[in-house]
PDB file of C-alpha atoms in Angstrom:
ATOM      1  CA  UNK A   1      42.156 -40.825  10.165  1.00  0.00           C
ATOM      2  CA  UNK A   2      39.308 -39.697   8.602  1.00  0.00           C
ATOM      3  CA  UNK A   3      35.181 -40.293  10.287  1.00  0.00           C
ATOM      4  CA  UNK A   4      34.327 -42.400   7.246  1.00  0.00           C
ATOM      5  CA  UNK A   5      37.789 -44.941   7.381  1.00  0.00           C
ATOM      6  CA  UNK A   6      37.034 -45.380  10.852  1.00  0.00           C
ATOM      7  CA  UNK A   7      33.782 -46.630  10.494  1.00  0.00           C
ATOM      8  CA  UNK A   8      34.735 -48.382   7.558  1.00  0.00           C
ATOM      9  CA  UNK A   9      37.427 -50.055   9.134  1.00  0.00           C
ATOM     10  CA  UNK A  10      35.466 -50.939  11.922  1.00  0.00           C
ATOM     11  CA  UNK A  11      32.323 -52.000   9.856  1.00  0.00           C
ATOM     12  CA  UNK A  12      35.183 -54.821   7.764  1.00  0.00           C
ATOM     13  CA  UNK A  13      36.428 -55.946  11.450  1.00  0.00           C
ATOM     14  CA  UNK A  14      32.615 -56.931  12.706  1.00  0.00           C
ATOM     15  CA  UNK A  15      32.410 -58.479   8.967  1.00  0.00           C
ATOM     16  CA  UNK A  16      35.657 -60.700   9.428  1.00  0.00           C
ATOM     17  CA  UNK A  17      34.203 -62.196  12.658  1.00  0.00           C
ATOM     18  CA  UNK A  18      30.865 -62.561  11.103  1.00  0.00           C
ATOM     19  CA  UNK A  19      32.834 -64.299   7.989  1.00  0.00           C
ATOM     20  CA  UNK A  20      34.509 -66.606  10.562  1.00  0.00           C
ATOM     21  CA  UNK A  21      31.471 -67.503  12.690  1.00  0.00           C
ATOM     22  CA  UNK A  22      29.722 -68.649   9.632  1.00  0.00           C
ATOM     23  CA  UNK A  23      33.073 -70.683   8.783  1.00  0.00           C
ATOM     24  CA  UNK A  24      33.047 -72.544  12.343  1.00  0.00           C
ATOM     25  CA  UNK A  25      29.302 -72.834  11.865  1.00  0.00           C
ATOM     26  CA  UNK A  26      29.972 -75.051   8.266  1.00  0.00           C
ATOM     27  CA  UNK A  27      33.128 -76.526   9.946  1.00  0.00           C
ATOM     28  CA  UNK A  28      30.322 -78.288  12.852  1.00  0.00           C
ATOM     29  CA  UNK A  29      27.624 -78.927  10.694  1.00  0.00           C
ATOM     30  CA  UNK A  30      29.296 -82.185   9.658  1.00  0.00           C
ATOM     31  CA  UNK A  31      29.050 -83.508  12.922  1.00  0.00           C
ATOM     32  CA  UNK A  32      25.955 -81.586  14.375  1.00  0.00           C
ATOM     33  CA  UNK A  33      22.640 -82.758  12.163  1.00  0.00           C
ATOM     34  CA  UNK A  34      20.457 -80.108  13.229  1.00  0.00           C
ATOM     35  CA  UNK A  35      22.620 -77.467  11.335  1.00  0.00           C
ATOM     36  CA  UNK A  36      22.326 -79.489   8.049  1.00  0.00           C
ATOM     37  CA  UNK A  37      21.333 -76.277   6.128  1.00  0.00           C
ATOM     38  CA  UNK A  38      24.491 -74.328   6.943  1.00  0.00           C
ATOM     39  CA  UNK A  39      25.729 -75.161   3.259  1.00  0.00           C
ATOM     40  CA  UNK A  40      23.568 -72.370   2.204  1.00  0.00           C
ATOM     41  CA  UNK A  41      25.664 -70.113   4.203  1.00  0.00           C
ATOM     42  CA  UNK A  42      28.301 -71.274   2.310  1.00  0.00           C
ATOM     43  CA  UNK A  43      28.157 -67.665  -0.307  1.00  0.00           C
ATOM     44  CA  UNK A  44      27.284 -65.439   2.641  1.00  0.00           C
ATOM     45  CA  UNK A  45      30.707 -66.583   4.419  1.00  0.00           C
ATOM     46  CA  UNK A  46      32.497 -66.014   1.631  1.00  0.00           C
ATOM     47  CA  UNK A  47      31.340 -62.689   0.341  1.00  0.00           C
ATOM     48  CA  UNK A  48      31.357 -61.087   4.038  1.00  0.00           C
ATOM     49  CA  UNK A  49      34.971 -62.169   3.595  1.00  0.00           C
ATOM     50  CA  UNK A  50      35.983 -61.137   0.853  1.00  0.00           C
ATOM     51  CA  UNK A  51      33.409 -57.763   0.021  1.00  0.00           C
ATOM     52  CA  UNK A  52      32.852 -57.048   4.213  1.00  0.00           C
ATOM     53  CA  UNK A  53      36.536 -57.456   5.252  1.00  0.00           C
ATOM     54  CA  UNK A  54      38.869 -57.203   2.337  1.00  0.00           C
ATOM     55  CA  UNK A  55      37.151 -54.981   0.259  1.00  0.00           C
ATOM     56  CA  UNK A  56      35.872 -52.484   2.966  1.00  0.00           C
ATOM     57  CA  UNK A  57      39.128 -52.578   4.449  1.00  0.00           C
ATOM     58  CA  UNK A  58      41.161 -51.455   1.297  1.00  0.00           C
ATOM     59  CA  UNK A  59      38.818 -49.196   0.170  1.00  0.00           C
ATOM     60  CA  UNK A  60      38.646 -47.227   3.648  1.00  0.00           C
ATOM     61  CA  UNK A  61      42.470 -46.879   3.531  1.00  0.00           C
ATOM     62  CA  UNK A  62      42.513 -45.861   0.489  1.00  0.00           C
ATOM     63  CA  UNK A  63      39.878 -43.020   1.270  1.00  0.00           C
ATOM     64  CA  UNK A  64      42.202 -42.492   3.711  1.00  0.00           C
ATOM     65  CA  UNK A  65      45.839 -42.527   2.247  1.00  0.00           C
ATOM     66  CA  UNK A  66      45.270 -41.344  -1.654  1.00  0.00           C
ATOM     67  CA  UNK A  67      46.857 -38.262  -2.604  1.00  0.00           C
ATOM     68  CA  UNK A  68      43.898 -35.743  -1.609  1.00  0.00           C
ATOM     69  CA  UNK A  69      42.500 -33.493  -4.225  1.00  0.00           C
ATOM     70  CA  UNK A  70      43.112 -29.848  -2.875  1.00  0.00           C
ATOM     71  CA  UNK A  71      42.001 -28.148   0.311  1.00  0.00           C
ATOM     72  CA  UNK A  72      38.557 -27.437  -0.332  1.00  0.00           C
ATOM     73  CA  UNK A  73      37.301 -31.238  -0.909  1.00  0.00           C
ATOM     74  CA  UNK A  74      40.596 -32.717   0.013  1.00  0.00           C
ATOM     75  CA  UNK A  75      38.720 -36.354  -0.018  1.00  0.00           C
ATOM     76  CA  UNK A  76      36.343 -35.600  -2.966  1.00  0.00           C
ATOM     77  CA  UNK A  77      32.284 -35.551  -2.393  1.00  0.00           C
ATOM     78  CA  UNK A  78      32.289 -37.538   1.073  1.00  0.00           C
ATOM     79  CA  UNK A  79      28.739 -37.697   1.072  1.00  0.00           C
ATOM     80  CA  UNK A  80      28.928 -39.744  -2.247  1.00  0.00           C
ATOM     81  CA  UNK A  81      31.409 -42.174  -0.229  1.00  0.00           C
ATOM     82  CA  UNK A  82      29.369 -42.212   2.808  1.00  0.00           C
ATOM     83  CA  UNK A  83      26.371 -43.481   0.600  1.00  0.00           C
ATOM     84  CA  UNK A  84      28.359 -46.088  -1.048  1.00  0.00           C
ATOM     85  CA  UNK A  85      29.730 -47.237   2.562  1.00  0.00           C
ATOM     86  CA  UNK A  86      26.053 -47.088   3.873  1.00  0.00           C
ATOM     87  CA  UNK A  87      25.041 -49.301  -0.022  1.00  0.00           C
ATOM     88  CA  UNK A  88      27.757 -52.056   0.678  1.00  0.00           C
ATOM     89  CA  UNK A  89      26.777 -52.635   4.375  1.00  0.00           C
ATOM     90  CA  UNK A  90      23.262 -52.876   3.696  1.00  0.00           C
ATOM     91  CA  UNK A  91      23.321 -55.235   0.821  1.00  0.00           C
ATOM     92  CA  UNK A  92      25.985 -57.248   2.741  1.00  0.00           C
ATOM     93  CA  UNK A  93      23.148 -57.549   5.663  1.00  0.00           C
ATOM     94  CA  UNK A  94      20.088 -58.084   3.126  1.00  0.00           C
ATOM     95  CA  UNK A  95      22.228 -60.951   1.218  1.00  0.00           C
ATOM     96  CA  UNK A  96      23.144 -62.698   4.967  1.00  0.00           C
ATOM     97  CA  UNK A  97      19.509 -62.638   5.743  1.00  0.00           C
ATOM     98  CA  UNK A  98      17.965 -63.706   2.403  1.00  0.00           C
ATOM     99  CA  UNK A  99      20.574 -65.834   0.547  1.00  0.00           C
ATOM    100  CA  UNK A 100      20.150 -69.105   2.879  1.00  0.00           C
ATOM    101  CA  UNK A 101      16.462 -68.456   3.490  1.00  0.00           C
ATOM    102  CA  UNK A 102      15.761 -68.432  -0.726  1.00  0.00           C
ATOM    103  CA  UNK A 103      18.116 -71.120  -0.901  1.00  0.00           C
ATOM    104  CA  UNK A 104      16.230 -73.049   1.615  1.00  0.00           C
ATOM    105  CA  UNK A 105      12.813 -71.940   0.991  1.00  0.00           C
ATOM    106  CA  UNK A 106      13.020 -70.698  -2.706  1.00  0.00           C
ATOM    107  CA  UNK A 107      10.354 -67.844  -1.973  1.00  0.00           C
ATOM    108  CA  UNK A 108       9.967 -64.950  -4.469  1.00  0.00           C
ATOM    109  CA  UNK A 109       9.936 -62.136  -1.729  1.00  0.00           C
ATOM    110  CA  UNK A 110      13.762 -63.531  -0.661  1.00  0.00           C
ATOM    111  CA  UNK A 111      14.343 -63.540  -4.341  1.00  0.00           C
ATOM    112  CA  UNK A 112      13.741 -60.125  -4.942  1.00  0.00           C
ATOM    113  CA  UNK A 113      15.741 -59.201  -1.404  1.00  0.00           C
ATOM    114  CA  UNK A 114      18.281 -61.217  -3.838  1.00  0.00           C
ATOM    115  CA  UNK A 115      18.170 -58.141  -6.395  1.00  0.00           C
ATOM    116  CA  UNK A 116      18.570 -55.746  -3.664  1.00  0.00           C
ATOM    117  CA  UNK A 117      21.346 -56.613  -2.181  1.00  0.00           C
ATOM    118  CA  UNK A 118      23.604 -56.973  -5.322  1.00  0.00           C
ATOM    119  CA  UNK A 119      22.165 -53.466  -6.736  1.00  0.00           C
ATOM    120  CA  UNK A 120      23.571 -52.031  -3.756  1.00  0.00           C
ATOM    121  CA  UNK A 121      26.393 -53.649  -3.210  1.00  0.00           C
ATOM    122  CA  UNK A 122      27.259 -52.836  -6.683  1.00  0.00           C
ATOM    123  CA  UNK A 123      25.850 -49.310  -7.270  1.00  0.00           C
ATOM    124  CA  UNK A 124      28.117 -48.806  -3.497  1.00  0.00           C
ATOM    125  CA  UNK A 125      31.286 -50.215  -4.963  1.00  0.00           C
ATOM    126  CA  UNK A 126      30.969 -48.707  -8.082  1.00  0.00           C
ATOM    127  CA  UNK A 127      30.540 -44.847  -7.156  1.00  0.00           C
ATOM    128  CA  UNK A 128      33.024 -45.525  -4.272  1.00  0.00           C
ATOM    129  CA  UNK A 129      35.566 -46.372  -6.995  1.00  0.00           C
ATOM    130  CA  UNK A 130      34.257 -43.335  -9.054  1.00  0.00           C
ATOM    131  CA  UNK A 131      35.332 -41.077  -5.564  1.00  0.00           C
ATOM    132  CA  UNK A 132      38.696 -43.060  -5.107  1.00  0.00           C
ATOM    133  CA  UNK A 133      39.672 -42.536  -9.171  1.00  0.00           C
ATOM    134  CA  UNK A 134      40.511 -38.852  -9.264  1.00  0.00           C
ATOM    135  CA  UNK A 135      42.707 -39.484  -6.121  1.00  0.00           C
ATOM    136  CA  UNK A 136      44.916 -42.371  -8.227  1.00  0.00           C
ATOM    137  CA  UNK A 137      47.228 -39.261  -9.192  1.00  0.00           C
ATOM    138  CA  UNK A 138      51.110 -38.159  -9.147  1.00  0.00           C
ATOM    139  CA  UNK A 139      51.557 -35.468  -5.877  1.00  0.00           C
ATOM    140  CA  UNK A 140      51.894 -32.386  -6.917  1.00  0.00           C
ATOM    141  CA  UNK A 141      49.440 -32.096  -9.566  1.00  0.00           C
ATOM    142  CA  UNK A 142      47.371 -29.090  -9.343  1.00  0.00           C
ATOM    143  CA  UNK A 143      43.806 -29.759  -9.417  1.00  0.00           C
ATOM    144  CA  UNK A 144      41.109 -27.049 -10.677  1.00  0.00           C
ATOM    145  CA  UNK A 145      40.258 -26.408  -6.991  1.00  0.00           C
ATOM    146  CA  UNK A 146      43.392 -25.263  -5.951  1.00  0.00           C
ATOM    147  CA  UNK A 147      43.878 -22.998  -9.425  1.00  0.00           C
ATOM    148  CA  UNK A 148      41.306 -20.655  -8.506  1.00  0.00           C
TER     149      UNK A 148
ATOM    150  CA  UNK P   1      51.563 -42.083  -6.597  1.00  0.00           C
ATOM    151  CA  UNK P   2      54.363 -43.062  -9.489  1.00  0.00           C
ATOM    152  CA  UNK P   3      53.232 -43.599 -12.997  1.00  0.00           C
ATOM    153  CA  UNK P   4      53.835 -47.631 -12.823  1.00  0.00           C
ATOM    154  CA  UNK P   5      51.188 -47.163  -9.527  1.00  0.00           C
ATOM    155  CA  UNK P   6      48.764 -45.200 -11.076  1.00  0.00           C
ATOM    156  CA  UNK P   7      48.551 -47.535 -14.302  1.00  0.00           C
ATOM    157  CA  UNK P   8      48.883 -50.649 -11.682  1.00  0.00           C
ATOM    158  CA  UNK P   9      45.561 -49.051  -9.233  1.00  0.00           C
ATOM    159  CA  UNK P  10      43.299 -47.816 -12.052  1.00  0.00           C
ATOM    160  CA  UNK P  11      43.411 -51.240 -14.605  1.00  0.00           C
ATOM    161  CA  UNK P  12      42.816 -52.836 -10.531  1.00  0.00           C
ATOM    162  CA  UNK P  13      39.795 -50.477  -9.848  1.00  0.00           C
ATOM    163  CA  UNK P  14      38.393 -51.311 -13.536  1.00  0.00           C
ATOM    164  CA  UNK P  15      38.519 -54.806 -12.583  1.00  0.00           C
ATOM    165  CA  UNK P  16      37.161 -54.245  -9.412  1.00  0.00           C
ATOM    166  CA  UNK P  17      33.922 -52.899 -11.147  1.00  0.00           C
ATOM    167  CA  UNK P  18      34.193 -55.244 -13.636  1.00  0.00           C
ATOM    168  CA  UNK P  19      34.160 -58.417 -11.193  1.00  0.00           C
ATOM    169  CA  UNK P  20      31.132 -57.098  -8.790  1.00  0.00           C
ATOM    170  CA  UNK P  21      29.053 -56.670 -11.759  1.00  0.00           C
ATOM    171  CA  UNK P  22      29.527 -60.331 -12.866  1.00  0.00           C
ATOM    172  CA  UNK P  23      28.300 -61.026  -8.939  1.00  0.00           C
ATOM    173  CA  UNK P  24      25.711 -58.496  -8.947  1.00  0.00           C
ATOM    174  CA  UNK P  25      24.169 -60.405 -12.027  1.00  0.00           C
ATOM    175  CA  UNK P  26      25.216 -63.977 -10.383  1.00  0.00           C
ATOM    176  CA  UNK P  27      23.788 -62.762  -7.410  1.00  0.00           C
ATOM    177  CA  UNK P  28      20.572 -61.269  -8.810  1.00  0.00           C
ATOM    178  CA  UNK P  29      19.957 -64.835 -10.977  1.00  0.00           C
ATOM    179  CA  UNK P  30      19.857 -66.685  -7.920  1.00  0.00           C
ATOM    180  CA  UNK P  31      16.637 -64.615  -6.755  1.00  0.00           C
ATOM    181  CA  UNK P  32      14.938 -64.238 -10.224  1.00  0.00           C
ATOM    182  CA  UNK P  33      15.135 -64.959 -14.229  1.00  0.00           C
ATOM    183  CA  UNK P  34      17.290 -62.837 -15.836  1.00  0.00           C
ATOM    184  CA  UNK P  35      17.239 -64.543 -18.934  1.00  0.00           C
ATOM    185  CA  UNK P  36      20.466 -65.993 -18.928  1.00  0.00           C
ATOM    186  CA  UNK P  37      22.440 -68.780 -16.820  1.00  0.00           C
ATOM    187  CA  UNK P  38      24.790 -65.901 -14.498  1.00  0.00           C
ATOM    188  CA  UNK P  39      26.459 -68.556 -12.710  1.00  0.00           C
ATOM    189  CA  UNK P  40      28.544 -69.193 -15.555  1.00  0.00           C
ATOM    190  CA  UNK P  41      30.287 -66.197 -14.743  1.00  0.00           C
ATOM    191  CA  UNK P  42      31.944 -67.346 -11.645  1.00  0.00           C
ATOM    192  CA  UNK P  43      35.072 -68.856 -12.548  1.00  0.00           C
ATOM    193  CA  UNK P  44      35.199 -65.311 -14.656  1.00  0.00           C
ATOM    194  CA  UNK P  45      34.365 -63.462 -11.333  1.00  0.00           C
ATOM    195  CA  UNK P  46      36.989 -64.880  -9.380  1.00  0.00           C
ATOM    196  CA  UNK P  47      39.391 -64.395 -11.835  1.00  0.00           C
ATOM    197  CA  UNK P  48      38.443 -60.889 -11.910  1.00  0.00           C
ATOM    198  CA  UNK P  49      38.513 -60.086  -8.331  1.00  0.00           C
ATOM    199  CA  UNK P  50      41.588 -61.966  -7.137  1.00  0.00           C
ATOM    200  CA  UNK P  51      43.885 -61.297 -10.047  1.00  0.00           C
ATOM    201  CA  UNK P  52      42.782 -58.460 -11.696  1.00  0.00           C
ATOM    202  CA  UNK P  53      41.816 -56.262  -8.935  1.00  0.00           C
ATOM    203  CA  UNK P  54      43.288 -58.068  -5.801  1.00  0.00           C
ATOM    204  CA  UNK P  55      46.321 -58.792  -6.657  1.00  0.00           C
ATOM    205  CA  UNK P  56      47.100 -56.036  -9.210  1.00  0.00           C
ATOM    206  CA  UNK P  57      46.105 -53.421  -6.257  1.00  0.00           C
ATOM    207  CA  UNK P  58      48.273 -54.576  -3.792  1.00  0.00           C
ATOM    208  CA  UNK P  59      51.019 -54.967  -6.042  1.00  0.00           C
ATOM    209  CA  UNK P  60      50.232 -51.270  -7.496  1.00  0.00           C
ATOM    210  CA  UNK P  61      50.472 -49.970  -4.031  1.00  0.00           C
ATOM    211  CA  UNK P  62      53.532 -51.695  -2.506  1.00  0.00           C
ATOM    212  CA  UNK P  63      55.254 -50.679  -5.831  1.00  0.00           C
ATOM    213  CA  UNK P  64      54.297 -46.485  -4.743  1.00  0.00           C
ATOM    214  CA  UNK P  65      55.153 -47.553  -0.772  1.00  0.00           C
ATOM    215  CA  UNK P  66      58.035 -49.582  -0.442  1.00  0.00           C
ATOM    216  CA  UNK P  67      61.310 -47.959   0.610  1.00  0.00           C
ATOM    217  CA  UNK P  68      62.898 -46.620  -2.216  1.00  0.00           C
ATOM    218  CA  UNK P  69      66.592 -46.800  -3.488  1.00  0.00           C
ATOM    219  CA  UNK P  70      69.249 -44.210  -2.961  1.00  0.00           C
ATOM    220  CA  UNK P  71      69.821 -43.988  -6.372  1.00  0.00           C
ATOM    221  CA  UNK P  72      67.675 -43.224  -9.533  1.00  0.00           C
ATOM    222  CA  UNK P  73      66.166 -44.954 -10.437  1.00  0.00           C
ATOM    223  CA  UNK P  74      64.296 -44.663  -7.374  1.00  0.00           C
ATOM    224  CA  UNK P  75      61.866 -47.824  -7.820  1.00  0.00           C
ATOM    225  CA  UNK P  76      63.590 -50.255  -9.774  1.00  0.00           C
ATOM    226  CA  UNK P  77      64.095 -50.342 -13.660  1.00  0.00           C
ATOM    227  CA  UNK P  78      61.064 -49.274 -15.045  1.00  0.00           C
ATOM    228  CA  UNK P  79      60.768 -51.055 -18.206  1.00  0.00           C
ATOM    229  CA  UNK P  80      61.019 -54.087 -16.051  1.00  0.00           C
ATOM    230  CA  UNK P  81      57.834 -52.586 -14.301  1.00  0.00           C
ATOM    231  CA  UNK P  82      55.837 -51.623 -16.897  1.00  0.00           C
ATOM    232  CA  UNK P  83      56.669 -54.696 -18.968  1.00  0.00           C
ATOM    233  CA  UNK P  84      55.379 -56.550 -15.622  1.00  0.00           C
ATOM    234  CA  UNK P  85      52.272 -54.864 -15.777  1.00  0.00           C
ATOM    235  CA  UNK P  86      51.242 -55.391 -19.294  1.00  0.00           C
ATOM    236  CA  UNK P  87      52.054 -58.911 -19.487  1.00  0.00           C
ATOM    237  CA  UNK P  88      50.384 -59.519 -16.341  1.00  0.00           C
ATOM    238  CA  UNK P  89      47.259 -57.817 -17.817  1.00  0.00           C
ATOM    239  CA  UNK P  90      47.843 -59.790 -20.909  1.00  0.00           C
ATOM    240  CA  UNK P  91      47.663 -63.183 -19.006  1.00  0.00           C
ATOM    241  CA  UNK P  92      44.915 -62.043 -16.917  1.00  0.00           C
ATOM    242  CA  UNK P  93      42.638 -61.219 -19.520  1.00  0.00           C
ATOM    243  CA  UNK P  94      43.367 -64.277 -21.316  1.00  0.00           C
ATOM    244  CA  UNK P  95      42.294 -66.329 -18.150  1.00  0.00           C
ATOM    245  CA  UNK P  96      39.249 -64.602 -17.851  1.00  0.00           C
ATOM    246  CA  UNK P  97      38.057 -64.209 -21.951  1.00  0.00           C
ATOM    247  CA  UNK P  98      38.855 -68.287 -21.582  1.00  0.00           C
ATOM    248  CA  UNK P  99      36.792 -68.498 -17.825  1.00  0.00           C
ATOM    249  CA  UNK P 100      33.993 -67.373 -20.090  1.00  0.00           C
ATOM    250  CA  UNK P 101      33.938 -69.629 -22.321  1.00  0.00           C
ATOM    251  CA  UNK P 102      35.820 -68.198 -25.456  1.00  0.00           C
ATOM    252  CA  UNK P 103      37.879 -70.911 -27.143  1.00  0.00           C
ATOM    253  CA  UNK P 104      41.175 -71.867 -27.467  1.00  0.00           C
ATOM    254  CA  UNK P 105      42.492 -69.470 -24.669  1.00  0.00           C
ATOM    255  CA  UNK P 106      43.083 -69.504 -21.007  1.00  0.00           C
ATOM    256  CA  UNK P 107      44.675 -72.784 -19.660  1.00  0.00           C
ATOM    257  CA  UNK P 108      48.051 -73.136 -19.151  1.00  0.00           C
ATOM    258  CA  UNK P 109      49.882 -70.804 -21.603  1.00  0.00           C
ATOM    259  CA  UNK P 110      47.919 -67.804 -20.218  1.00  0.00           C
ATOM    260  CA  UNK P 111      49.048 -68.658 -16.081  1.00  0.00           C
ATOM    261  CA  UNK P 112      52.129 -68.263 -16.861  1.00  0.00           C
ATOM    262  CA  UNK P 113      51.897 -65.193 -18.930  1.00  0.00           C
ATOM    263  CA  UNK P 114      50.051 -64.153 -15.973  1.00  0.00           C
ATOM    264  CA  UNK P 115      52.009 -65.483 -13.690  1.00  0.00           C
ATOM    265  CA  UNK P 116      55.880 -64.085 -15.513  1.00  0.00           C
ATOM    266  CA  UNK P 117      53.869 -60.432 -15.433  1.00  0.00           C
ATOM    267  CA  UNK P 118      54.093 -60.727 -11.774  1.00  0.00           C
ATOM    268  CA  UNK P 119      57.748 -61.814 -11.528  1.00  0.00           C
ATOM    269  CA  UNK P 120      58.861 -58.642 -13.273  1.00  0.00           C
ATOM    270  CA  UNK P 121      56.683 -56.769 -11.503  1.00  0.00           C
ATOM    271  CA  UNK P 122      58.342 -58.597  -7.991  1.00  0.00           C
ATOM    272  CA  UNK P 123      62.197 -58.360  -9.252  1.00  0.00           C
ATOM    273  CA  UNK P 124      62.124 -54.680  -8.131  1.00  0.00           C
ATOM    274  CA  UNK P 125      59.592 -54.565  -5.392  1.00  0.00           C
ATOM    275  CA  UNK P 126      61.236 -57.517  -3.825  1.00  0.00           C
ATOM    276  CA  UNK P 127      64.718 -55.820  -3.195  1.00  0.00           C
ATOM    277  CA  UNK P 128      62.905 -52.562  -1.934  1.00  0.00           C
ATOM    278  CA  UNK P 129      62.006 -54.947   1.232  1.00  0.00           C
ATOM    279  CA  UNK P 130      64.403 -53.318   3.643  1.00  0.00           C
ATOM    280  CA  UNK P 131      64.838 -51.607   6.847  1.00  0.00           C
ATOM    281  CA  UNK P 132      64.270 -47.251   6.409  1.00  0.00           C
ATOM    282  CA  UNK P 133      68.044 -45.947   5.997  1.00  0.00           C
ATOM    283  CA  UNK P 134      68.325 -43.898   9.130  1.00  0.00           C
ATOM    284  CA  UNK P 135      69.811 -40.516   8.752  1.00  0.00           C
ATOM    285  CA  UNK P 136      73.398 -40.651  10.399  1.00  0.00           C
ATOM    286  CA  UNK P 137      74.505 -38.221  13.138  1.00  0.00           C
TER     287      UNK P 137
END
């Protein structure tokens, strides 16, 4: 299994129990007042669901398991991948932080954390799909690599 | 990765970047103005991510991974397959063009498009769900 599906598929594990603990935290907060913000989590539990767990977890077995390119780069540029891996995780943290405090507070500076986050989490997703695409392939094809 | 797979994984992977740029823009109008209401692109979003990439991935991938047949063909009749995967598209972009808004489509007619895309798509992967033949002696 290759360094960057490890950590990938360790990063979506510490995301799905992150995911839950934010869904027992709005499961209480009907019955414990002092929590009555925890709607506000509401997005964050949902998106380190879905983008932390599922998302990170399909994409680092696919890194892993698509046909590989040739023997040179058999996993395409992995420095590219380990950006985007490094992009989703970070904008993942910066939304957890800042989504319930702008939603709470409605400050500017959380606002602009706002834009942050979802230009990484996008610009990660995006070129991680861009290093997974020439990989979506029959076996067997030749690639330019392994011509020369 | 069969043909059916490939066509399954990339349309999922377009969708994919597709449905995090709808949140990317919901997400970015929650912090600031950018001069337009981004939240109506939610129901659009999900649609997006759960159908069109979600859903179409996995089913892309089981279709390239499950046990084959013994015989040819290998994966099930393919016209079955690939009729599966355009009229699951078909439905699926339906849902969404009508999640954002556009008139007289979506609804009802364009689930079950959606939703008879994936039943061809299923009649061959379903039977695939078998124990490995071992090899005898």
């Amino acid at each position: 299994m290759p360094k960057l599906t490890r950590w990938m598929l360790r990063s979506s594990m510490i995301m799905l129990v992150g995911s839950l603990a934010l869904a027992l935290l709005l499961s209480s907060s009907r019955w414990i007042s002092s929590i009555s913000w925890a709607p506000a989590v509401r997005p964050v539990f949902l998106h380190l669901f879905t983008v932390g767990w599922v998302l990170q977890m399909i994409l680092g077995v696919s890194f892993w398991m698509f046909p590989i390119l040739g023997r040179e780069k058999p996993r395409g540029n992995e420095w590219i991948a380990w950006t985007s891996f490094a992009l989703i995780n970070i904008g993942l943290i910066i939304r957890a932080l800042a989504e319930p405090l702008e939603a709470i507070y409605h400050s500017s500076a959380y606002g602009w954390l706002l834009v942050a986050s979802a230009l990484a989490q996008w610009i990660g997703s995006t070129t991680f799909v861009l290093v997974l695409w020439p990989r979506v392939r029959a076996r067997g094809t030749v690639t330019s690599a392994r011509r020369k | 990765m069969p043909a059916v797979s490939r066509a399954l994984v990339r349309v999922s992977l377009l969708y994919l970047i597709t449905g995090m740029t709808f949140g990317a823009l919901m997400l970015a109008g929650k912090g600031i103005d950018i001069g337009f209401p981004a939240m109506r692109l939610l129901s659009g979003h999900s649609e997006v991510i759960l159908f069109g990439w979600l859903v179409q991935f996995v089913l892309g991938i089981s279709y390239w991974l499950l046990p084959r047949y013994s015989s040819v063909p290998k994966r099930g009749n393919p016209v079955l397959s690939w009729s599966g995967f355009l009229i699951f598209n078909l439905g699926t972009l339906l849902l969404v063009a009508g999640a954002l808004g556009v008139d007289g489509i979506g609804g009802a007619a364009a689930r079950a498009t959606q939703l008879f895309g994936v039943a061809l798509l299923l009649v061959t992967q379903v039977p695939r769900i078998k124990a490995m033949e071992c090899p005898s002696g």
